[in-house]
Amino acid sequence: MPPDDPIEHASGGPSDGPFSLPQSSLVRYGDIDAEHQDLVDILNETLENFDSDGRVPSVPFLPYAARLQDHLRTHFANEEIAMAAVRYPDLAAHRAHHAGLIAKVSALRDEARHSTQIGKEAVFKLFDNVFDDLLRADLPFKSYLDANGLTDEE
């Protein structure tokens, strides 16, 4: 696969939907890449519920937001355990970044609970935040793993 093709689902198939992760973003350590793809898959599934006006009623949106938040919490815990295991020096800053992303998802869930509809722009903003975690926070971890010969075999 060329370096900028989307990664495949944990199930082995290519990602469906507008959101995908390029091969160049793979961390190649433990289950991190599969967990990242699971997060993107949830965002893509959420978009399937939008109407032609780019809106979705809050009631169907809430389970997706809850699922995303649960997956984020699990992924972040797993990722932080992996970072601690390899003595990643920026773990504290990474943990703070994770807490900030969880807070953003919580705020969107609260907004959805108190409104009748959510727009696509909110899901795209969530994707931007998840992708920011991948690029701003996880790629330095990837570089640390690469520099120390700790990545998984391809």
GROMACS .gro file of C-alpha atoms in nm:
model
  154
    1MET     CA    1   0.000   0.000   0.000
    2PRO     CA    2   0.141   0.348  -0.080
    3PRO     CA    3   0.235   0.550   0.228
    4ASP     CA    4  -0.063   0.787   0.216
    5ASP     CA    5  -0.337   0.531   0.161
    6PRO     CA    6  -0.586   0.501   0.448
    7ILE     CA    7  -0.510   0.234   0.703
    8GLU     CA    8  -0.729  -0.071   0.706
    9HIS     CA    9  -0.989  -0.148   0.969
   10ALA     CA   10  -0.889  -0.377   1.249
   11SER     CA   11  -1.111  -0.625   1.061
   12GLY     CA   12  -0.880  -0.601   0.759
   13GLY     CA   13  -1.096  -0.398   0.521
   14PRO     CA   14  -1.036  -0.041   0.403
   15SER     CA   15  -1.201   0.240   0.594
   16ASP     CA   16  -1.538   0.358   0.458
   17GLY     CA   17  -1.643   0.717   0.492
   18PRO     CA   18  -1.485   1.059   0.458
   19PHE     CA   19  -1.246   1.016   0.752
   20SER     CA   20  -0.937   0.799   0.719
   21LEU     CA   21  -0.585   0.779   0.854
   22PRO     CA   22  -0.284   0.780   0.623
   23GLN     CA   23  -0.027   0.500   0.645
   24SER     CA   24   0.233   0.762   0.733
   25SER     CA   25   0.055   0.821   1.064
   26LEU     CA   26   0.086   0.463   1.188
   27VAL     CA   27   0.259   0.433   1.525
   28ARG     CA   28   0.323   0.059   1.481
   29TYR     CA   29   0.319  -0.027   1.847
   30GLY     CA   30   0.075  -0.264   2.015
   31ASP     CA   31  -0.291  -0.199   1.939
   32ILE     CA   32  -0.257   0.177   1.902
   33ASP     CA   33  -0.317   0.188   1.525
   34ALA     CA   34  -0.620  -0.041   1.542
   35GLU     CA   35  -0.764   0.169   1.824
   36HIS     CA   36  -0.708   0.487   1.622
   37GLN     CA   37  -0.894   0.332   1.331
   38ASP     CA   38  -1.179   0.227   1.562
   39LEU     CA   39  -1.216   0.592   1.667
   40VAL     CA   40  -1.227   0.706   1.303
   41ASP     CA   41  -1.481   0.433   1.225
   42ILE     CA   42  -1.712   0.564   1.498
   43LEU     CA   43  -1.692   0.913   1.349
   44ASN     CA   44  -1.767   0.775   1.001
   45GLU     CA   45  -2.065   0.578   1.136
   46THR     CA   46  -2.193   0.892   1.304
   47LEU     CA   47  -2.193   1.078   0.972
   48GLU     CA   48  -2.414   0.809   0.817
   49ASN     CA   49  -2.701   0.933   1.036
   50PHE     CA   50  -2.703   1.288   0.905
   51ASP     CA   51  -2.980   1.411   0.680
   52SER     CA   52  -2.927   1.602   0.355
   53ASP     CA   53  -2.921   1.930   0.551
   54GLY     CA   54  -2.623   1.808   0.752
   55ARG     CA   55  -2.816   1.764   1.077
   56VAL     CA   56  -2.897   1.469   1.298
   57PRO     CA   57  -3.146   1.459   1.584
   58SER     CA   58  -2.965   1.459   1.919
   59VAL     CA   59  -3.127   1.137   2.040
   60PRO     CA   60  -2.960   0.916   1.772
   61PHE     CA   61  -2.637   1.114   1.806
   62LEU     CA   62  -2.594   1.059   2.180
   63PRO     CA   63  -2.509   0.685   2.161
   64TYR     CA   64  -2.234   0.758   1.906
   65ALA     CA   65  -2.091   1.035   2.125
   66ALA     CA   66  -2.101   0.803   2.427
   67ARG     CA   67  -1.933   0.526   2.228
   68LEU     CA   68  -1.663   0.765   2.106
   69GLN     CA   69  -1.600   0.887   2.459
   70ASP     CA   70  -1.579   0.530   2.594
   71HIS     CA   71  -1.340   0.426   2.316
   72LEU     CA   72  -1.128   0.735   2.374
   73ARG     CA   73  -1.100   0.663   2.745
   74THR     CA   74  -1.001   0.301   2.681
   75HIS     CA   75  -0.758   0.395   2.405
   76PHE     CA   76  -0.598   0.672   2.611
   77ALA     CA   77  -0.554   0.441   2.909
   78ASN     CA   78  -0.395   0.175   2.685
   79GLU     CA   79  -0.174   0.430   2.512
   80GLU     CA   80  -0.056   0.579   2.842
   81ILE     CA   81   0.028   0.231   2.973
   82ALA     CA   82   0.231   0.169   2.655
   83MET     CA   83   0.408   0.501   2.695
   84ALA     CA   84   0.493   0.428   3.057
   85ALA     CA   85   0.623   0.084   2.960
   86VAL     CA   86   0.878   0.237   2.722
   87ARG     CA   87   0.953   0.532   2.952
   88TYR     CA   88   0.824   0.792   2.708
   89PRO     CA   89   0.955   1.123   2.847
   90ASP     CA   90   0.653   1.334   2.742
   91LEU     CA   91   0.391   1.112   2.906
   92ALA     CA   92   0.266   1.382   3.146
   93ALA     CA   93   0.200   1.632   2.864
   94HIS     CA   94   0.041   1.357   2.655
   95ARG     CA   95  -0.188   1.262   2.943
   96ALA     CA   96  -0.296   1.628   2.977
   97HIS     CA   97  -0.372   1.642   2.604
   98HIS     CA   98  -0.589   1.331   2.640
   99ALA     CA   99  -0.781   1.490   2.928
  100GLY     CA  100  -0.849   1.795   2.712
  101LEU     CA  101  -0.989   1.583   2.430
  102ILE     CA  102  -1.216   1.391   2.668
  103ALA     CA  103  -1.343   1.727   2.796
  104LYS     CA  104  -1.425   1.837   2.438
  105VAL     CA  105  -1.624   1.519   2.374
  106SER     CA  106  -1.805   1.564   2.706
  107ALA     CA  107  -1.895   1.921   2.610
  108LEU     CA  108  -2.039   1.805   2.277
  109ARG     CA  109  -2.241   1.534   2.453
  110ASP     CA  110  -2.378   1.798   2.693
  111GLU     CA  111  -2.465   2.021   2.397
  112ALA     CA  112  -2.647   1.731   2.231
  113ARG     CA  113  -2.844   1.655   2.548
  114HIS     CA  114  -2.971   2.014   2.554
  115SER     CA  115  -3.051   2.062   2.186
  116THR     CA  116  -3.271   1.891   1.932
  117GLN     CA  117  -3.011   1.854   1.655
  118ILE     CA  118  -2.636   1.833   1.600
  119GLY     CA  119  -2.471   1.951   1.279
  120LYS     CA  120  -2.205   1.777   1.072
  121GLU     CA  121  -1.966   2.054   1.163
  122ALA     CA  122  -1.962   1.927   1.522
  123VAL     CA  123  -1.857   1.578   1.407
  124PHE     CA  124  -1.593   1.726   1.177
  125LYS     CA  125  -1.465   1.930   1.472
  126LEU     CA  126  -1.445   1.609   1.677
  127PHE     CA  127  -1.250   1.444   1.397
  128ASP     CA  128  -1.014   1.742   1.390
  129ASN     CA  129  -0.956   1.695   1.762
  130VAL     CA  130  -0.900   1.319   1.732
  131PHE     CA  131  -0.666   1.374   1.437
  132ASP     CA  132  -0.487   1.647   1.633
  133ASP     CA  133  -0.421   1.387   1.902
  134LEU     CA  134  -0.275   1.160   1.637
  135LEU     CA  135  -0.056   1.428   1.479
  136ARG     CA  136   0.033   1.662   1.762
  137ALA     CA  137   0.068   1.408   2.037
  138ASP     CA  138   0.113   1.060   1.891
  139LEU     CA  139   0.362   1.127   1.613
  140PRO     CA  140   0.629   1.243   1.860
  141PHE     CA  141   0.566   0.914   2.042
  142LYS     CA  142   0.607   0.734   1.710
  143SER     CA  143   0.937   0.918   1.658
  144TYR     CA  144   1.050   0.816   2.007
  145LEU     CA  145   0.963   0.452   1.935
  146ASP     CA  146   1.142   0.464   1.598
  147ALA     CA  147   1.452   0.629   1.745
  148ASN     CA  148   1.474   0.364   2.015
  149GLY     CA  149   1.399   0.063   1.791
  150LEU     CA  150   1.074  -0.010   1.972
  151THR     CA  151   0.820  -0.025   1.689
  152ASP     CA  152   0.648  -0.351   1.599
  153GLU     CA  153   0.770  -0.545   1.298
  154GLU     CA  154   0.584  -0.466   0.976
   0.00000   0.00000   0.00000
